[in-house]
Amino acid sequence: MGSTIILKVRICQKPLKTLFHLGSSAFFTQKTSPYKSLQLAPSARFLCTRDSNPGGREINRRYSGQGGTKKNTIRQREEESWDDAVKGRGKAATLRQRPSFPKSVFAAGTAKRTTEILRRKAVLVSWDEEQPVKEPKERPTRGTAIVFYAHTAPFRYRSLLTFVAMETGTLSYELLLRYLTLCVSGGHDAEVFDVYDIMRGSFPSLDTGASSLFIKSFSRTERWREAISILHDLEKIFTPSPRNYGDVISAAMVHGDAATAWALYDELIEKGLSPHEETWDALFKGVRRTEGEVTSQPEQQERLLEILLYMRNNQVYPQHSLASSIKTWFESLAGQKWTGSWTSATSKGVCGCCGTELESIQLTAEEYQRLKDRVMTDIIQGRDVFNKTTPEDKSKLSETLLAVVSELERQETHYDKELYDPFLLYATLYSGNHCWFVSRDLMRDHKASLPDGATRRLFFKWQRGHQLVVDGYVTAGRRVRFLGIPSYDTIVQTSADSWHLPYDDTHDRSTYEIPQRWLCLTKNH
C-alpha cells in the first residue's frame, strides 16, 4: 500500500465568519466581475492548487509503486487467459469459437458485449503472435500531496480563506467559488449561506456555476424558497438547466407545495428542456407523500399520466428506480386496484404477464409517407456526393455480399443489388412498407441528418422493423442466418385498463439500442 502525505501549513486560525462580519471592505479592495480572469497571490495559489507546489514541481497524490503492480496483474491475467485457451478450459477457451450474439442488433447491451468479445479476441491474437507486453519506462516518482476532504471543508478551509485574506487583502471570485463547491459537495449548507451573503454583497453578479451551486444547496434546506429567487435571477441572463429546475421542483414536493412544483415543471417544458429522471421521480414520490390529499385530485393524476405520455412521444426509457416509483404510485391509487409486474415480451409481441398484444412496429400510412419525404429531402438530396457512394468492395466483402444475395434468392426474397446506404434507404422506402433491406450499418449518420427528434424516432422505428442484419459470420458453403426483426414497438403504451412501460435495467445500453424488460400495469375489476 502506498502512503499519502498531508501537507500542513501554519496559517491564521481566526474564524473566517468573524472576519466576514467585519464587512466586505475588510477583504475586497474593489468590486470584481466574476467573468474576469483573476490571479491569486503566490501563497494563495500554493494553498488552493491541488496539482502543483510553489517550486513548480509536480505533486503526485500517490507515490507508491502501484503502477508496476497493476501492470503485472494485468499481464498475469492475460497469461492465465492464454493458458486456459490452450488447455481448453475457462471462458477464454470459447473466445475463438463463433461468438454468441443476441437476437437483435438493437437489444440493450449488444454493442458493449460485442466490443468485449472483439477485445478478448484481440488479446488472444496478440499473445498468439507472441507480442511482448511493454513494461512502463519508469515507475512514478515519490512526492508529496495535498489532500482535501469535502466533508471537513468548514474546519479546514475557513483557515485557508482567512490566510489568503490576511495576506492579500482580498478574496478572489475563483477562490470563493472553489470553497463554495467543496461546501456544497460536502453538504455544509450553513456555510453555503455565509458564502452566499459574501458573494452577493461583493460581486455585481453570479455566474451559472455559482448560481447552480446555491440553488442545489438552498433547495435541500428550509430556505428552499430562496432557491426560486436565485433561479429567476438566473433566467434574466441564461436559460437555467433542467438540473436547476429539478432541484427546486424536488424541494417543493418534499415540502408539500405541489402547486409551485408543477408551475416550475411547466416552465421547464415550455423552454424546451428535457426533465431529468430525478425530477419525475420526485413528482411521483411527492404526490404519495401527501398521504392521499393530492392523490385524490384527478388533475394531479392527469399531470402524472402526462409524464408517461411525454416518455412515449420522446421515446424515453425510464431507469428501474423511476419505474419502481411509477409502479408504487399506481398501486397506491385509492379504489383503482392497479397491479404492477416486471416482465418481458414474447417474440410475437405479447406481454408475458397480462397477455396484451403490444403495438406493431410497422408505421401507419401517414407516418410512412412523412418519413419517405424526409429521407428524400434530408438524406438523399441534402448530403454531399461523397457520403452517398461506397468504394468498390474488397474481395472478402464481395464474397459476403454474394453469399447474402444467394440466400435471399433461395428464400425468393426481392432485393436490390445496389447496396449503397442512402440509395438503399431510398429504394427500400419507395418499394413499399413490405420491403426489407440488408445492412450491417446502423445508419446513425443518416438518422442524424433528419431535421427533428420526431422524424429521427420515426426513422428508428422503421429501421428496427425493416433492417435485416447478418447473424455472426458468413462462411462459404453454409447458409446465411439473419437476426430476428421484432414485430412490436418498444415504447410506452396504454389502453383502457393497462400501461406497459419498457424500462432500462442496464447501464451499458447505447443510444441506438432498446430495453428488453417491461413494467406491466393492469387495473383489476
Coordinates of C-alpha atoms in Angstrom, one line a residue:
M1 CA 0.0 0.0 0.0
G2 CA 1.2 3.5 -0.8
S3 CA 1.2 6.4 1.5
T4 CA -0.3 9.8 1.3
I5 CA 1.4 12.8 2.9
I6 CA -0.8 15.6 4.1
L7 CA 1.0 18.9 3.8
K8 CA 0.2 21.0 6.8
V9 CA 0.6 24.8 6.6
R10 CA 0.6 27.1 9.6
I11 CA -2.0 29.7 8.9
C12 CA -4.1 32.2 10.9
Q13 CA -6.7 30.3 12.9
K14 CA -9.1 33.2 13.4
P15 CA -12.6 32.1 12.4
L16 CA -13.5 33.1 8.9
K17 CA -17.0 34.0 9.8
T18 CA -15.8 36.6 12.3
L19 CA -13.8 38.3 9.6
F20 CA -16.8 38.1 7.3
H21 CA -18.7 40.2 9.9
L22 CA -16.2 43.0 9.6
G23 CA -17.8 43.8 6.3
S24 CA -16.8 43.3 2.7
S25 CA -14.3 46.1 2.8
A26 CA -12.1 44.0 5.1
F27 CA -11.5 41.7 2.2
F28 CA -12.4 43.2 -1.1
T29 CA -10.4 46.2 -2.4
Q30 CA -12.7 46.6 -5.3
K31 CA -15.9 45.2 -7.0
T32 CA -14.7 42.4 -9.3
S33 CA -16.6 40.9 -12.2
P34 CA -16.9 37.1 -11.9
Y35 CA -16.2 36.8 -15.6
K36 CA -12.8 38.4 -15.5
S37 CA -9.8 36.2 -15.0
L38 CA -8.2 36.9 -11.7
Q39 CA -4.7 35.9 -10.4
L40 CA -4.2 34.8 -6.9
A41 CA -1.1 35.7 -4.9
P42 CA 1.6 33.1 -4.9
S43 CA 0.8 32.0 -1.4
A44 CA -2.9 31.6 -2.2
R45 CA -2.2 29.7 -5.4
F46 CA 0.0 27.3 -3.4
L47 CA -2.6 26.6 -0.9
C48 CA -5.6 26.1 -3.2
T49 CA -3.9 24.3 -6.1
R50 CA -4.0 20.5 -5.9
D51 CA -1.6 19.7 -8.7
S52 CA 1.4 21.9 -8.1
N53 CA 3.6 23.4 -5.4
P54 CA 5.5 26.7 -5.1
G55 CA 8.6 25.3 -6.6
G56 CA 6.8 24.3 -9.8
R57 CA 7.4 20.6 -9.2
E58 CA 4.6 18.1 -10.0
I59 CA 2.8 16.8 -6.9
N60 CA 1.7 13.2 -7.0
R61 CA -1.3 12.2 -4.9
R62 CA 0.0 8.7 -4.5
Y63 CA 3.7 7.9 -4.7
S64 CA 3.8 4.2 -4.2
G65 CA 4.8 1.8 -7.0
Q66 CA 1.3 0.7 -7.7
G67 CA 1.7 1.4 -11.4
G68 CA 4.0 -1.6 -11.9
T69 CA 1.9 -3.8 -9.7
K70 CA -1.2 -3.1 -11.7
K71 CA 0.6 -3.8 -15.0
N72 CA 1.9 -7.1 -13.7
T73 CA -1.6 -8.0 -12.5
I74 CA -3.0 -7.3 -16.0
R75 CA -0.2 -9.3 -17.6
Q76 CA -0.8 -12.2 -15.2
R77 CA -4.5 -12.3 -16.0
E78 CA -3.7 -12.3 -19.7
E79 CA -1.3 -15.2 -19.2
E80 CA -3.9 -17.1 -17.3
S81 CA -6.4 -16.4 -20.1
W82 CA -3.9 -17.7 -22.7
D83 CA -3.2 -20.9 -20.6
D84 CA -6.9 -21.5 -20.3
A85 CA -7.4 -21.2 -24.0
V86 CA -4.5 -23.5 -24.8
K87 CA -5.7 -26.1 -22.3
G88 CA -9.3 -25.9 -23.3
R89 CA -10.8 -24.6 -20.0
G90 CA -12.4 -21.5 -18.7
K91 CA -14.1 -18.7 -20.6
A92 CA -11.1 -18.0 -22.7
A93 CA -11.4 -21.4 -24.4
T94 CA -14.6 -20.2 -26.1
L95 CA -13.2 -17.0 -27.4
R96 CA -12.0 -18.5 -30.7
Q97 CA -15.3 -20.0 -31.3
R98 CA -18.2 -18.3 -33.0
P99 CA -19.3 -15.5 -30.6
S100 CA -22.8 -15.6 -29.2
F101 CA -24.7 -12.6 -30.5
P102 CA -28.1 -11.5 -29.1
K103 CA -31.3 -12.0 -31.1
S104 CA -31.4 -8.3 -32.2
V105 CA -28.7 -5.9 -33.1
F106 CA -30.8 -3.2 -31.3
A107 CA -31.1 -5.1 -28.0
A108 CA -29.7 -3.2 -25.0
G109 CA -26.1 -4.1 -24.2
T110 CA -25.4 -5.6 -27.6
A111 CA -22.7 -3.0 -28.6
K112 CA -20.9 -3.4 -25.3
R113 CA -21.0 -7.2 -25.3
T114 CA -19.8 -7.3 -28.9
T115 CA -16.9 -4.9 -28.2
E116 CA -15.9 -7.1 -25.2
I117 CA -15.9 -10.2 -27.4
L118 CA -13.7 -8.5 -30.0
R119 CA -11.4 -7.1 -27.3
R120 CA -10.8 -10.5 -25.8
K121 CA -10.3 -12.0 -29.2
A122 CA -7.7 -9.3 -29.9
V123 CA -5.9 -10.1 -26.7
L124 CA -5.6 -13.8 -27.7
V125 CA -4.4 -12.8 -31.2
S126 CA -1.7 -10.6 -29.7
W127 CA -0.5 -13.4 -27.5
D128 CA -0.7 -15.8 -30.4
E129 CA 1.8 -13.6 -32.3
E130 CA 4.0 -13.5 -29.2
Q131 CA 3.9 -9.8 -28.8
P132 CA 5.5 -8.9 -25.5
V133 CA 3.7 -6.7 -23.1
K134 CA 5.6 -3.4 -22.7
E135 CA 6.7 -2.6 -19.2
P136 CA 6.5 1.0 -18.1
K137 CA 9.6 3.0 -18.8
E138 CA 9.8 4.2 -15.2
R139 CA 7.9 4.0 -12.0
P140 CA 6.1 7.0 -10.6
T141 CA 8.4 9.2 -8.5
R142 CA 7.7 9.7 -4.9
G143 CA 6.3 13.1 -4.0
T144 CA 4.0 14.9 -1.6
A145 CA 0.3 15.5 -1.9
I146 CA -2.2 18.0 -0.5
V147 CA -5.3 16.0 0.3
F148 CA -8.6 17.9 0.6
Y149 CA -11.7 16.3 2.1
A150 CA -15.0 17.9 1.2
H151 CA -16.7 16.7 4.4
T152 CA -14.3 18.7 6.5
A153 CA -14.4 21.8 4.4
P154 CA -15.7 24.2 7.1
F155 CA -12.9 23.2 9.5
R156 CA -10.0 23.3 7.0
Y157 CA -10.9 26.0 4.5
R158 CA -12.0 28.7 6.8
S159 CA -8.4 29.0 7.9
L160 CA -7.3 28.9 4.2
L161 CA -9.6 31.8 3.2
T162 CA -8.6 33.7 6.3
F163 CA -4.9 33.3 5.5
V164 CA -5.4 34.5 1.9
A165 CA -7.5 37.4 3.0
M166 CA -4.9 38.5 5.6
E167 CA -2.0 38.1 3.1
T168 CA -3.6 39.7 0.1
G169 CA -6.3 41.9 1.5
T170 CA -8.9 40.4 -0.8
L171 CA -10.5 37.1 -1.8
S172 CA -11.0 36.3 -5.5
Y173 CA -14.2 35.1 -7.0
E174 CA -12.5 32.0 -8.2
L175 CA -11.3 31.0 -4.7
L176 CA -14.7 31.6 -3.2
L177 CA -16.2 29.5 -5.9
R178 CA -13.9 26.7 -5.1
Y179 CA -14.7 26.9 -1.5
L180 CA -18.4 27.0 -2.3
T181 CA -18.1 23.9 -4.4
L182 CA -16.5 22.0 -1.5
C183 CA -19.1 23.1 0.9
V184 CA -22.0 22.1 -1.4
S185 CA -20.5 18.7 -2.2
G186 CA -19.8 18.1 1.4
G187 CA -23.4 19.1 2.5
H188 CA -22.3 22.1 4.6
D189 CA -25.3 24.2 3.8
A190 CA -25.0 26.5 6.7
E191 CA -21.5 27.5 5.5
V192 CA -23.0 28.0 2.0
F193 CA -25.4 30.6 3.4
D194 CA -22.4 32.7 4.6
V195 CA -20.7 32.4 1.3
Y196 CA -23.9 33.5 -0.4
D197 CA -24.1 36.7 1.6
I198 CA -20.4 37.5 0.9
M199 CA -20.6 36.9 -2.9
R200 CA -23.9 38.7 -3.4
G201 CA -22.6 41.7 -1.4
S202 CA -19.2 41.8 -3.1
F203 CA -19.8 41.0 -6.8
P204 CA -22.2 42.6 -9.2
S205 CA -23.5 39.2 -10.5
L206 CA -23.0 35.5 -10.2
D207 CA -22.1 33.1 -13.0
T208 CA -24.1 30.0 -13.8
G209 CA -21.8 27.8 -11.8
A210 CA -22.2 29.6 -8.6
S211 CA -25.9 30.1 -9.1
S212 CA -26.4 26.4 -9.7
L213 CA -24.5 25.5 -6.6
F214 CA -26.6 27.9 -4.5
I215 CA -29.8 26.5 -6.0
K216 CA -28.7 23.0 -5.1
S217 CA -27.8 23.8 -1.6
F218 CA -30.7 26.1 -0.7
S219 CA -33.2 23.5 -2.2
R220 CA -32.3 20.9 0.4
T221 CA -32.9 23.2 3.3
E222 CA -35.7 25.1 5.0
R223 CA -34.7 28.1 2.9
W224 CA -35.6 26.3 -0.3
R225 CA -37.9 29.1 -1.4
E226 CA -34.9 31.4 -1.8
A227 CA -33.7 29.0 -4.5
I228 CA -36.7 30.1 -6.6
S229 CA -35.4 33.7 -6.5
I230 CA -31.9 32.6 -7.5
L231 CA -33.5 30.6 -10.3
H232 CA -35.5 33.5 -11.6
D233 CA -32.4 35.8 -11.3
L234 CA -30.5 33.3 -13.5
E235 CA -33.3 33.4 -16.0
K236 CA -32.6 37.0 -16.7
I237 CA -29.1 36.1 -18.1
F238 CA -29.2 32.5 -19.1
T239 CA -31.6 29.7 -19.5
P240 CA -31.5 27.6 -16.4
S241 CA -30.6 23.9 -16.8
P242 CA -33.0 21.0 -16.3
R243 CA -31.0 20.2 -13.1
N244 CA -31.6 23.7 -11.8
Y245 CA -35.4 23.3 -12.2
G246 CA -35.2 19.8 -10.9
D247 CA -33.6 20.8 -7.6
V248 CA -36.3 23.3 -6.8
I249 CA -39.1 21.1 -8.0
S250 CA -37.9 18.3 -5.8
A251 CA -37.7 20.8 -2.9
A252 CA -41.3 22.0 -3.4
M253 CA -42.6 18.4 -3.5
V254 CA -40.7 17.5 -0.3
H255 CA -42.3 20.5 1.5
G256 CA -45.8 19.7 0.2
D257 CA -46.0 22.6 -2.3
A258 CA -47.3 20.7 -5.3
A259 CA -48.6 23.9 -7.0
T260 CA -45.2 25.5 -7.1
A261 CA -43.6 22.3 -8.2
W262 CA -45.9 21.9 -11.2
A263 CA -45.6 25.6 -12.1
L264 CA -41.9 25.2 -12.4
Y265 CA -42.3 22.0 -14.3
D266 CA -44.4 23.8 -16.8
E267 CA -41.7 26.4 -17.2
L268 CA -39.2 23.7 -17.8
I269 CA -41.3 22.1 -20.6
E270 CA -42.2 25.5 -22.2
K271 CA -38.5 26.2 -22.5
G272 CA -38.0 23.0 -24.5
L273 CA -35.8 21.4 -21.8
S274 CA -35.8 17.7 -21.1
P275 CA -36.6 16.9 -17.5
H276 CA -34.1 14.7 -15.6
E277 CA -35.4 11.4 -14.3
E278 CA -34.8 12.6 -10.7
T279 CA -37.4 15.3 -11.3
W280 CA -40.0 12.8 -12.5
D281 CA -39.2 10.6 -9.6
A282 CA -39.7 13.5 -7.1
L283 CA -43.1 14.3 -8.6
F284 CA -44.3 10.7 -8.4
K285 CA -43.0 10.3 -4.8
G286 CA -44.1 13.7 -3.7
V287 CA -47.7 13.1 -4.6
R288 CA -47.6 9.9 -2.5
R289 CA -46.0 11.8 0.4
T290 CA -49.2 13.9 0.9
E291 CA -51.0 10.7 2.1
G292 CA -53.8 10.8 -0.4
E293 CA -54.6 14.5 -0.1
V294 CA -53.3 15.3 -3.5
T295 CA -53.7 11.8 -5.0
S296 CA -57.4 12.2 -4.7
Q297 CA -57.4 15.1 -7.0
P298 CA -58.0 14.0 -10.6
E299 CA -56.0 16.8 -12.1
Q300 CA -52.9 15.7 -10.2
Q301 CA -53.3 12.2 -11.6
E302 CA -53.7 13.6 -15.1
R303 CA -50.4 15.5 -14.7
L304 CA -48.5 12.4 -13.8
L305 CA -50.1 10.5 -16.7
E306 CA -48.9 13.3 -18.9
I307 CA -45.4 12.4 -17.9
L308 CA -45.9 8.9 -19.2
L309 CA -47.2 10.3 -22.5
Y310 CA -44.1 12.5 -22.7
M311 CA -41.9 9.4 -22.4
R312 CA -43.9 7.8 -25.1
N313 CA -43.7 10.7 -27.5
N314 CA -40.0 11.2 -26.9
Q315 CA -39.1 7.5 -26.7
V316 CA -37.8 7.8 -23.2
Y317 CA -36.9 4.6 -21.3
P318 CA -37.0 5.2 -17.5
Q319 CA -34.4 3.6 -15.3
H320 CA -35.6 0.8 -13.0
S321 CA -35.7 3.1 -10.0
L322 CA -38.1 5.5 -11.7
A323 CA -40.1 2.6 -13.0
S324 CA -40.4 1.4 -9.4
S325 CA -41.7 4.8 -8.2
I326 CA -44.3 4.7 -11.0
K327 CA -45.4 1.2 -10.1
T328 CA -45.8 2.2 -6.4
W329 CA -47.8 5.3 -7.3
F330 CA -50.2 3.3 -9.5
E331 CA -50.7 0.7 -6.7
S332 CA -51.3 3.4 -4.2
L333 CA -54.3 5.0 -6.1
A334 CA -57.3 4.6 -3.8
G335 CA -60.1 2.4 -5.1
Q336 CA -58.5 1.7 -8.5
K337 CA -56.8 -1.6 -7.8
W338 CA -53.7 -1.3 -10.1
T339 CA -51.2 -4.1 -10.0
G340 CA -47.6 -3.8 -11.4
S341 CA -45.4 -6.6 -12.5
W342 CA -41.9 -6.9 -14.0
T343 CA -42.0 -8.9 -17.2
S344 CA -40.8 -9.2 -20.8
A345 CA -42.5 -9.5 -24.2
T346 CA -42.7 -12.7 -26.2
S347 CA -41.2 -13.0 -29.7
K348 CA -44.7 -12.4 -31.1
G349 CA -45.1 -9.2 -29.3
V350 CA -47.3 -10.3 -26.4
C351 CA -46.9 -9.2 -22.8
G352 CA -45.5 -12.1 -20.8
C353 CA -47.6 -11.0 -17.8
C354 CA -51.1 -10.0 -18.9
G355 CA -51.2 -11.3 -22.4
T356 CA -51.8 -8.0 -24.1
E357 CA -50.7 -7.7 -27.7
L358 CA -48.2 -4.8 -27.9
E359 CA -48.3 -2.2 -30.7
S360 CA -46.9 -3.2 -34.1
I361 CA -43.5 -2.0 -35.2
Q362 CA -45.0 -1.1 -38.6
L363 CA -45.6 2.5 -39.5
T364 CA -49.1 3.8 -40.4
A365 CA -49.6 5.0 -43.9
E366 CA -49.3 8.6 -42.8
E367 CA -46.1 8.0 -40.9
Y368 CA -44.6 6.1 -43.8
Q369 CA -45.3 8.9 -46.3
R370 CA -43.9 11.5 -43.9
L371 CA -40.7 9.5 -43.4
K372 CA -40.3 8.8 -47.1
D373 CA -40.4 12.5 -47.9
R374 CA -38.0 13.5 -45.2
V375 CA -35.4 10.8 -46.2
M376 CA -35.6 12.1 -49.8
T377 CA -35.2 15.7 -48.7
D378 CA -32.7 15.5 -45.9
I379 CA -30.6 12.3 -46.7
I380 CA -30.7 11.9 -50.4
Q381 CA -30.7 15.5 -51.6
G382 CA -29.1 17.1 -48.6
R383 CA -25.9 15.1 -48.4
D384 CA -22.6 15.5 -50.1
V385 CA -21.9 13.2 -53.1
F386 CA -19.1 11.5 -51.3
N387 CA -21.4 10.5 -48.5
K388 CA -23.8 9.0 -51.0
T389 CA -21.4 6.5 -52.5
T390 CA -19.5 3.5 -51.3
P391 CA -16.0 2.5 -52.6
E392 CA -15.7 -0.8 -54.5
D393 CA -16.0 -3.8 -52.3
K394 CA -12.8 -5.7 -51.4
S395 CA -12.8 -9.4 -52.3
K396 CA -13.8 -10.6 -48.8
L397 CA -16.8 -8.2 -48.7
S398 CA -17.8 -9.2 -52.2
E399 CA -17.8 -12.9 -51.2
T400 CA -20.0 -11.9 -48.2
L401 CA -22.3 -9.9 -50.4
L402 CA -22.6 -12.8 -52.9
A403 CA -23.5 -15.2 -50.1
V404 CA -26.1 -12.9 -48.6
V405 CA -27.7 -12.3 -52.0
S406 CA -27.7 -16.0 -52.8
E407 CA -29.5 -16.7 -49.5
L408 CA -32.1 -14.1 -50.3
E409 CA -32.6 -15.6 -53.7
R410 CA -33.1 -19.0 -52.1
Q411 CA -35.8 -17.5 -49.9
E412 CA -37.4 -16.0 -53.0
T413 CA -37.0 -12.6 -51.4
H414 CA -36.9 -9.5 -53.6
Y415 CA -33.7 -7.4 -53.1
D416 CA -31.8 -4.6 -54.6
K417 CA -28.2 -5.3 -55.6
E418 CA -27.2 -1.7 -55.3
L419 CA -26.4 -1.8 -51.6
Y420 CA -25.3 1.8 -51.2
D421 CA -26.7 3.3 -48.0
P422 CA -28.6 6.4 -49.0
F423 CA -29.9 4.9 -52.2
L424 CA -30.6 1.7 -50.3
L425 CA -32.8 3.6 -48.0
Y426 CA -34.5 5.4 -50.9
A427 CA -35.1 2.2 -52.8
T428 CA -36.5 0.4 -49.7
L429 CA -38.9 3.2 -48.8
Y430 CA -40.1 3.6 -52.3
S431 CA -40.7 -0.1 -52.7
G432 CA -43.4 -0.1 -50.0
N433 CA -43.9 -1.0 -46.4
H434 CA -43.3 -4.7 -47.1
C435 CA -39.7 -4.2 -48.3
W436 CA -36.8 -5.1 -46.1
F437 CA -33.1 -4.1 -46.6
V438 CA -29.9 -5.9 -45.6
S439 CA -27.0 -3.9 -44.0
R440 CA -24.7 -4.1 -41.0
D441 CA -24.6 -0.3 -40.9
L442 CA -26.9 1.0 -38.2
M443 CA -27.4 4.2 -40.2
R444 CA -26.7 6.6 -37.3
D445 CA -25.2 9.2 -39.6
H446 CA -28.2 9.2 -41.8
K447 CA -30.6 9.4 -38.8
A448 CA -28.6 12.4 -37.5
S449 CA -29.3 14.1 -40.8
L450 CA -33.0 14.2 -40.2
P451 CA -34.3 17.6 -39.0
D452 CA -36.0 16.9 -35.7
G453 CA -36.4 14.4 -32.9
A454 CA -39.8 13.2 -34.0
T455 CA -38.6 12.3 -37.5
R456 CA -35.5 10.6 -36.1
R457 CA -37.6 8.5 -33.8
L458 CA -39.9 7.6 -36.8
F459 CA -36.8 6.5 -38.8
F460 CA -35.5 4.4 -35.9
K461 CA -38.9 2.7 -35.6
W462 CA -39.0 2.0 -39.3
Q463 CA -35.4 0.8 -39.3
R464 CA -36.0 -1.7 -36.5
G465 CA -38.9 -3.2 -38.4
H466 CA -37.2 -3.4 -41.8
Q467 CA -33.4 -3.9 -41.4
L468 CA -32.0 -7.5 -41.8
V469 CA -28.6 -7.9 -40.1
V470 CA -26.4 -11.0 -40.8
D471 CA -26.1 -13.1 -37.6
G472 CA -22.5 -13.8 -36.9
Y473 CA -20.0 -14.6 -39.7
V474 CA -20.6 -15.7 -43.3
T475 CA -18.9 -18.9 -44.2
A476 CA -18.6 -20.3 -47.7
G477 CA -20.9 -23.3 -48.3
R478 CA -23.1 -22.6 -45.2
R479 CA -26.5 -20.9 -45.0
V480 CA -26.6 -17.3 -44.0
R481 CA -28.6 -16.5 -40.9
F482 CA -30.2 -13.2 -40.0
L483 CA -31.0 -11.6 -36.7
G484 CA -34.7 -11.6 -35.9
I485 CA -36.9 -8.5 -36.6
P486 CA -39.3 -7.6 -33.8
S487 CA -43.0 -7.5 -34.6
Y488 CA -43.7 -5.0 -31.8
D489 CA -42.7 -1.4 -30.9
T490 CA -40.6 -0.7 -27.8
I491 CA -42.4 2.3 -26.5
V492 CA -44.6 3.4 -23.6
Q493 CA -48.1 2.0 -24.4
T494 CA -51.5 2.3 -22.9
S495 CA -55.1 1.0 -23.2
A496 CA -58.2 1.4 -21.2
D497 CA -57.1 -0.8 -18.3
S498 CA -53.3 -1.2 -18.8
W499 CA -50.0 0.6 -19.2
H500 CA -46.8 -1.0 -20.5
L501 CA -43.5 0.7 -19.9
P502 CA -40.2 -0.5 -21.3
Y503 CA -37.6 0.3 -18.7
D504 CA -33.8 0.4 -18.7
D505 CA -32.4 -2.3 -16.4
T506 CA -28.8 -2.0 -17.6
H507 CA -26.1 0.7 -17.6
D508 CA -24.5 -0.4 -20.9
R509 CA -27.3 0.4 -23.3
S510 CA -26.2 2.5 -26.3
T511 CA -28.5 5.3 -27.6
Y512 CA -29.5 3.2 -30.6
E513 CA -30.4 0.2 -28.5
I514 CA -33.7 -0.6 -26.8
P515 CA -34.5 -2.2 -23.4
Q516 CA -35.8 -5.8 -23.2
R517 CA -37.7 -5.5 -19.9
W518 CA -41.2 -4.1 -19.3
L519 CA -43.3 -2.9 -16.4
C520 CA -46.9 -4.2 -16.8
L521 CA -49.6 -2.2 -15.0
T522 CA -53.1 -3.6 -15.1
K523 CA -56.3 -2.5 -13.5
N524 CA -58.3 -5.1 -11.7
H525 CA -62.1 -5.0 -11.7

